[in-house]
XYZ file of C-alpha atoms in Angstrom:
98
model
C 166.223 -233.635 15.173
C 165.749 -232.699 10.734
C 163.206 -229.581 10.202
C 161.038 -231.818 9.176
C 160.943 -233.693 12.549
C 161.309 -230.488 14.364
C 158.278 -228.892 11.773
C 155.623 -232.152 12.876
C 156.230 -231.965 16.587
C 155.747 -227.828 16.321
C 152.600 -228.726 13.797
C 151.105 -231.613 16.567
C 151.970 -228.682 19.379
C 149.138 -226.271 17.590
C 146.956 -229.586 17.124
C 146.273 -229.338 20.514
C 146.100 -226.266 20.882
C 143.367 -226.324 18.694
C 141.799 -228.445 20.125
C 141.896 -227.236 23.822
C 140.715 -223.809 22.332
C 143.983 -222.231 23.406
C 145.290 -220.358 20.186
C 143.679 -217.195 18.892
C 140.951 -218.412 16.241
C 142.760 -215.502 13.805
C 146.047 -217.770 13.825
C 144.211 -221.202 11.994
C 141.932 -222.487 9.288
C 139.293 -224.654 9.493
C 138.379 -226.646 6.892
C 134.915 -228.575 6.442
C 134.096 -230.868 3.750
C 130.967 -229.977 1.861
C 127.513 -231.052 2.855
C 125.885 -234.111 1.430
C 122.437 -233.960 1.208
C 121.498 -238.252 0.540
C 117.355 -237.097 0.089
C 118.950 -234.484 -3.030
C 121.152 -236.937 -4.301
C 118.271 -240.159 -4.175
C 115.975 -237.998 -5.571
C 117.589 -236.858 -8.158
C 118.288 -240.500 -9.478
C 114.694 -240.689 -9.161
C 114.442 -243.933 -6.179
C 113.111 -244.179 -3.293
C 114.826 -245.108 -0.274
C 114.587 -249.009 -0.279
C 115.328 -248.406 -4.593
C 118.526 -246.137 -3.670
C 119.572 -248.461 -0.714
C 119.409 -251.803 -3.342
C 122.018 -249.877 -6.296
C 123.554 -248.898 -4.531
C 124.071 -251.676 -0.959
C 124.022 -249.597 1.698
C 121.956 -250.342 4.638
C 118.520 -248.168 4.285
C 118.436 -248.168 7.719
C 121.686 -246.332 6.525
C 119.584 -244.569 4.203
C 116.924 -243.355 6.647
C 119.557 -242.273 9.806
C 121.955 -240.216 6.912
C 118.054 -238.446 5.859
C 116.687 -238.032 8.784
C 119.797 -236.427 10.828
C 120.552 -239.784 12.534
C 123.109 -240.033 11.522
C 126.724 -238.521 10.847
C 128.476 -239.616 7.379
C 131.976 -241.885 7.446
C 135.215 -239.849 5.682
C 134.253 -243.460 3.326
C 130.682 -242.885 3.266
C 131.625 -239.141 2.630
C 133.486 -240.187 -0.468
C 131.005 -242.455 -1.491
C 128.072 -240.755 -1.762
C 130.315 -237.885 -3.379
C 131.349 -240.857 -5.865
C 127.065 -241.378 -6.478
C 125.791 -238.420 -7.236
C 128.891 -237.149 -9.459
C 128.654 -240.366 -11.487
C 125.864 -242.581 -10.565
C 125.342 -243.960 -13.585
C 129.178 -245.931 -13.281
C 129.266 -246.720 -10.127
C 125.551 -248.312 -10.366
C 127.060 -250.639 -13.671
C 130.598 -250.538 -11.219
C 127.837 -252.750 -8.352
C 126.169 -255.389 -11.210
C 129.597 -256.597 -12.660
C 131.216 -256.619 -8.778
């Protein structure tokens, strides 16, 4: 087996130990994505929930659920909202031509 293969197997064992709570907390680092505040993004753009949902093609129910903490961001939505928060006009223009 290659060195890479051995390291990959070791990493898998370590991941299982972390998931089971068997690893020493000082032996690993947990990386959490930055929290995204959908309401803050929407309000900074001066949009209602309905207008934000329509402009960025997100179901209004999802906007409401995210703002009220009833839903969690999946990685794709997190990435999309990050782009909207940084370049809202670029996203708007891209969606207008799509």
